[in-house]
PDB file of C-alpha atoms in Angstrom:
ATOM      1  CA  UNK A  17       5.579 109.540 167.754  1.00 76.00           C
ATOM      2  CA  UNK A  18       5.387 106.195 166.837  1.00 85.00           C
ATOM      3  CA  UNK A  19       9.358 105.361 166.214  1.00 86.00           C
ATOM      4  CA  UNK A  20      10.314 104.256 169.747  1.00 86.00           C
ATOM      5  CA  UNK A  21       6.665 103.598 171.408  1.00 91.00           C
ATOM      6  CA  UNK A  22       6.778 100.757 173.443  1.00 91.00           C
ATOM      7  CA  UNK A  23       3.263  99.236 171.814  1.00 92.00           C
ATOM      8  CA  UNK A  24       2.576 100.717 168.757  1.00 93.00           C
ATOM      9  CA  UNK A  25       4.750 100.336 165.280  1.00 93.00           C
ATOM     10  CA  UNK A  26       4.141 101.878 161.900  1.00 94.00           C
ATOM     11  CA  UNK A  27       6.061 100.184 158.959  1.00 90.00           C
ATOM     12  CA  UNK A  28       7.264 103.296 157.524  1.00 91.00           C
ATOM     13  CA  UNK A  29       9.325 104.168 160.810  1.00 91.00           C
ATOM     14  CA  UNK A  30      10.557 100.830 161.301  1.00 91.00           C
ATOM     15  CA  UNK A  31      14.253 100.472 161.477  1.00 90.00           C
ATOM     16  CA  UNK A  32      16.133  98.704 158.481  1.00 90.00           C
ATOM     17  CA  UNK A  33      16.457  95.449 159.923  1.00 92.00           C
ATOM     18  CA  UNK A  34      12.847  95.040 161.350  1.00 94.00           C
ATOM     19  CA  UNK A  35      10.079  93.409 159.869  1.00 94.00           C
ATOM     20  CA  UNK A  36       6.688  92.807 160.575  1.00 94.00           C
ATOM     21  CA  UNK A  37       5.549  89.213 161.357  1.00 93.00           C
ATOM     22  CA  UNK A  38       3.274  87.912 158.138  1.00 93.00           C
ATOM     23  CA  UNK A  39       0.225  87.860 160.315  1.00 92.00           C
ATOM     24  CA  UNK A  40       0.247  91.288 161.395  1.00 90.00           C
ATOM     25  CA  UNK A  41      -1.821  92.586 158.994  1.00 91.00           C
ATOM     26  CA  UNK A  42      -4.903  90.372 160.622  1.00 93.00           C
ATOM     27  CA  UNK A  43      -4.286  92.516 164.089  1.00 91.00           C
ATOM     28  CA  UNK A  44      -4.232  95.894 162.745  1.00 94.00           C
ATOM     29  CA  UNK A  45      -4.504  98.694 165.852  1.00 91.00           C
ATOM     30  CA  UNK A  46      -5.532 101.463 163.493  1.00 92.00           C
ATOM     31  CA  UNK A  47      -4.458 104.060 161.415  1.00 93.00           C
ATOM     32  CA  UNK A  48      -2.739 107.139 162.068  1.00 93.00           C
ATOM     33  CA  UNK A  49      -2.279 109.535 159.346  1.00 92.00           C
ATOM     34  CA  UNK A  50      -3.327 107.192 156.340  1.00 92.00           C
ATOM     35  CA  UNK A  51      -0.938 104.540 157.594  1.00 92.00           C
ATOM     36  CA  UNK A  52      -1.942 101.321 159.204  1.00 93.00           C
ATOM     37  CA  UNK A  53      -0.724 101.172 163.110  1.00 94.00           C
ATOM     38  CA  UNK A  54       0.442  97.630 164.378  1.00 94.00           C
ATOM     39  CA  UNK A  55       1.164  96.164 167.303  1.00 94.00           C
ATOM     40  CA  UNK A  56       5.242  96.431 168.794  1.00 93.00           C
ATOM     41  CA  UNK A  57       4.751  92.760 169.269  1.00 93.00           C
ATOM     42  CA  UNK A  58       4.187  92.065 165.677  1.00 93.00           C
ATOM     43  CA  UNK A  59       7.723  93.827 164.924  1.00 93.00           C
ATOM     44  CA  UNK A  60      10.715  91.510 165.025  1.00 94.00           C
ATOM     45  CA  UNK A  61      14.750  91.859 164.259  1.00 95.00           C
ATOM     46  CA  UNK A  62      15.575  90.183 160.868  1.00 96.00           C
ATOM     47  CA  UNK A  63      19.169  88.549 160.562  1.00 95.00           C
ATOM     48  CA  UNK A  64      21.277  87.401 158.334  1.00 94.00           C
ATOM     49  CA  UNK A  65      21.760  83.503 157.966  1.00 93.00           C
ATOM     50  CA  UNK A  66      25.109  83.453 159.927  1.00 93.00           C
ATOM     51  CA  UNK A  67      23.459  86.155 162.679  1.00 95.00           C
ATOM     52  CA  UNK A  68      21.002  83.257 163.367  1.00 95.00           C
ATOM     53  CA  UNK A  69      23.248  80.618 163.509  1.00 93.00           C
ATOM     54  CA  UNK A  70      25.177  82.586 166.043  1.00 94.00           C
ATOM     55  CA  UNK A  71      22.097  82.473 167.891  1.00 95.00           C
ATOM     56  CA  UNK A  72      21.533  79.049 167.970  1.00 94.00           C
ATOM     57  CA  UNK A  73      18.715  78.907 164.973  1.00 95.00           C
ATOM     58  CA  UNK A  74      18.923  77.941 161.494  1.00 95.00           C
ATOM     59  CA  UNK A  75      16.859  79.212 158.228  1.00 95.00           C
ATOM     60  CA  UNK A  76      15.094  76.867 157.100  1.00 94.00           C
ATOM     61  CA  UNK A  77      16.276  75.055 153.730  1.00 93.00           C
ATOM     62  CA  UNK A  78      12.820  76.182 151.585  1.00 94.00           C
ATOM     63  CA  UNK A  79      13.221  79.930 153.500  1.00 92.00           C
ATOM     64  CA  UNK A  80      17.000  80.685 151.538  1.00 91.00           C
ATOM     65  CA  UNK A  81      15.457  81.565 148.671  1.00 92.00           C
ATOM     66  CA  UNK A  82      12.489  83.693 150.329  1.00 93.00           C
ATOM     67  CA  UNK A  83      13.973  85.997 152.432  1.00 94.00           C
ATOM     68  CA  UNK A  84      12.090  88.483 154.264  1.00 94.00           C
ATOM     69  CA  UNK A  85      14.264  91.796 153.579  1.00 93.00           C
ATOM     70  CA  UNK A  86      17.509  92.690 151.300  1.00 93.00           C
ATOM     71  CA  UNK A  87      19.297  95.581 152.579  1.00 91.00           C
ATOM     72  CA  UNK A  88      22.594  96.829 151.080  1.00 88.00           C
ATOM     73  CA  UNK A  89      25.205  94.850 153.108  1.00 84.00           C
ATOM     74  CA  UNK A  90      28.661  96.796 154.599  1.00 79.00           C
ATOM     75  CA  UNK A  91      31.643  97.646 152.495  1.00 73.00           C
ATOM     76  CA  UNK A  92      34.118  94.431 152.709  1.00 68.00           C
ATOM     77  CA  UNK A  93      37.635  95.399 153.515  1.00 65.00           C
ATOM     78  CA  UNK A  94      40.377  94.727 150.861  1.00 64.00           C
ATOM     79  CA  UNK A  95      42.640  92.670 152.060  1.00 65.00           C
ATOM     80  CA  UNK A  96      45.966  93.940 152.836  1.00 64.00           C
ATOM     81  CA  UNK A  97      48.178  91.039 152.360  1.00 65.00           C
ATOM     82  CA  UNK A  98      50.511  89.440 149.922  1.00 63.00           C
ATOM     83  CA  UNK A  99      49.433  90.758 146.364  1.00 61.00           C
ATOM     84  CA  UNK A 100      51.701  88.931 144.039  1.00 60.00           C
ATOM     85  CA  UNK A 101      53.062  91.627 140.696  1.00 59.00           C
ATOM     86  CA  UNK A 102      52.857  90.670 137.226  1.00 52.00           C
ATOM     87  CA  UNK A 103      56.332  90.158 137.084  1.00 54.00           C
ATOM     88  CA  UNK A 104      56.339  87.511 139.505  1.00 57.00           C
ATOM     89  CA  UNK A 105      56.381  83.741 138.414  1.00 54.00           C
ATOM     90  CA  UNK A 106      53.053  82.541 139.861  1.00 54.00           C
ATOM     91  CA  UNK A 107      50.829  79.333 139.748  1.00 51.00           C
ATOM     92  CA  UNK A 108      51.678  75.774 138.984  1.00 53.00           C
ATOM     93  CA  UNK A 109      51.410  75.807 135.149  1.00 54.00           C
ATOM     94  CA  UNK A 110      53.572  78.672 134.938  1.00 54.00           C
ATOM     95  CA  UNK A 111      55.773  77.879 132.354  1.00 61.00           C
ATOM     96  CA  UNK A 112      58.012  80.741 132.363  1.00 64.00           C
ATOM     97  CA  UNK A 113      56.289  82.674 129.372  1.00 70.00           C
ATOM     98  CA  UNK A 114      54.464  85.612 129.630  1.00 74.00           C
ATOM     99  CA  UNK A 115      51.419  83.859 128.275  1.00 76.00           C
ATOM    100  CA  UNK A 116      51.157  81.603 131.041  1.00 73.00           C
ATOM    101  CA  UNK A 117      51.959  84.556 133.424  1.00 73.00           C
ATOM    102  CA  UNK A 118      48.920  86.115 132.555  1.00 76.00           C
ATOM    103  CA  UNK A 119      46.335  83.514 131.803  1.00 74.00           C
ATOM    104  CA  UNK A 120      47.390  82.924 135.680  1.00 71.00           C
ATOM    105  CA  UNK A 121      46.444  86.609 136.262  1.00 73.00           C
ATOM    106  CA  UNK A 122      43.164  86.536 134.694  1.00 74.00           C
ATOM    107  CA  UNK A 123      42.496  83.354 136.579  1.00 68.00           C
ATOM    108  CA  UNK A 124      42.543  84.627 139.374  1.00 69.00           C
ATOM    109  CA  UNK A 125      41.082  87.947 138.931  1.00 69.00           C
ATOM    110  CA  UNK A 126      37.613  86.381 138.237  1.00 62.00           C
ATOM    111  CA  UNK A 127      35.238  86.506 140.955  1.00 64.00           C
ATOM    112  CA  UNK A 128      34.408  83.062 142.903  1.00 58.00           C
ATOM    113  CA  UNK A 129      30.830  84.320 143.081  1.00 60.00           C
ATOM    114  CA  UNK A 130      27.847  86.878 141.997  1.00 59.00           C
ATOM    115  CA  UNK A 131      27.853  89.490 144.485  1.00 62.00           C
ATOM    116  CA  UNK A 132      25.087  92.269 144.426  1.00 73.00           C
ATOM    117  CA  UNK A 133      25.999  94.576 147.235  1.00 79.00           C
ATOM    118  CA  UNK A 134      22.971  92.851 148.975  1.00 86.00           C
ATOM    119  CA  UNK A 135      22.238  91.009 152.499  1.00 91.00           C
ATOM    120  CA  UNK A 136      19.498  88.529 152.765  1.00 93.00           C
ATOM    121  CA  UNK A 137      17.928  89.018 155.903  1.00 95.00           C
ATOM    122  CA  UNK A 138      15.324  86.056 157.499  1.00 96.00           C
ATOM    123  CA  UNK A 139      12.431  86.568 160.552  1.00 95.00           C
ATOM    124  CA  UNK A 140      12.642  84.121 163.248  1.00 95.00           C
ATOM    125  CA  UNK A 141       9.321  82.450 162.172  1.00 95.00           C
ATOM    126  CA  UNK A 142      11.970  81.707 159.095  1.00 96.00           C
ATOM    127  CA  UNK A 143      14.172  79.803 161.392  1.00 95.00           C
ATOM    128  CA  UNK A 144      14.022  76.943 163.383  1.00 96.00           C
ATOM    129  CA  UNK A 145      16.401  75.696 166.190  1.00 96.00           C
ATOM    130  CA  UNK A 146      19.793  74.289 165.834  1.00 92.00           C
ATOM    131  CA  UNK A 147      21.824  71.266 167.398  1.00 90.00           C
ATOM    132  CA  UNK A 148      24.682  70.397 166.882  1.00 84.00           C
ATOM    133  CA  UNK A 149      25.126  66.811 166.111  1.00 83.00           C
ATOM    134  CA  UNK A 150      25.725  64.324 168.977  1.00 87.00           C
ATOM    135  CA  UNK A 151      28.847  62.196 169.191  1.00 88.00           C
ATOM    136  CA  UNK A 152      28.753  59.020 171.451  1.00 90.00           C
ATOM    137  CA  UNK A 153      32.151  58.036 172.898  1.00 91.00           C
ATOM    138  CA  UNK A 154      33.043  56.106 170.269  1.00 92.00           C
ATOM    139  CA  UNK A 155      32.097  58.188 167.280  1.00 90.00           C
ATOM    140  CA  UNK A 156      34.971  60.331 165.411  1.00 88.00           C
ATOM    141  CA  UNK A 157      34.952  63.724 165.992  1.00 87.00           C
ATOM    142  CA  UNK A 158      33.839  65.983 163.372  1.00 84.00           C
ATOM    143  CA  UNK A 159      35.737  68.093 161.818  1.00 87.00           C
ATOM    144  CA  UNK A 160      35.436  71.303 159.615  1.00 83.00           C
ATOM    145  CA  UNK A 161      36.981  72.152 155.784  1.00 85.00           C
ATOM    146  CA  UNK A 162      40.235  73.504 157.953  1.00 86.00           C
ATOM    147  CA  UNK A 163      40.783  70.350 160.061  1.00 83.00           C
ATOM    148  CA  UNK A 164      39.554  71.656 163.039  1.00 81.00           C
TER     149      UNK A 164
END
């Protein structure tokens, strides 16, 4: 009953990316069942860090380490290009020998980071706008780590 009513939310029907707003606990409706009933407006979409950015808000540098949800993020795809064979003579200290051959391997077989299966996701009172940075007519134009 309560899943898609337009002013009414329970948390345990909410959908895995919203939240409820920290304050909604003061504005409680009622309860229903043993649950407590909240208001619609007290439910909100939580996003990743990039989601908001594409959105024209930023999380807030004390925020990244509080988010308000983790969900289990979607499968990466492998990546289906060039994947170089042991036999091949790879990397700049390769040396010819088969030592070097795989030390290279292992190299580059170790992860660049931790990664947990999880997605931080942030509310929008965990955000705050974004600007990008002005440039007079004079000023170099920025560019990014691909030169562009």
């Amino acid at each position: 009953a309560f899943k898609n009513h337009p002013l009414y939310a329970i948390s345990a029907v909410l959908n895995s990316a919203e939240v409820l707003a920290p304050d909604a606990k003061k504005r409680v409706c009622g309860l229903f069942k043993g649950e407590l009933v909240y208001r619609r407006s007290d439910v909100s979409t939580a996003l990743t860090a990039k989601q908001w950015l594409y959105k024209g808000r930023k999380v807030k540098e004390k925020e990244t380490k509080t988010p308000v949800k983790r969900v289990k993020a979607r499968k990466k795809p492998t990546p289906m290009g060039f994947q170089a064979l042991k036999s091949y003579g790879m990397g700049s200290t390769n040396d010819g020998s088969e030592d070097a051959k795989q030390r290279d391997l292992d190299l580059a077989a170790v992860p660049l980071e931790e990664y947990d299966g999880m997605q931080d996701l942030y509310g929008i009172w965990q955000t705050r706008p974004w600007y990008p940075s002005r440039i007079g007519p004079n000023d170099r134009i920025p560019v990014n780590e691909y030169k562009n």
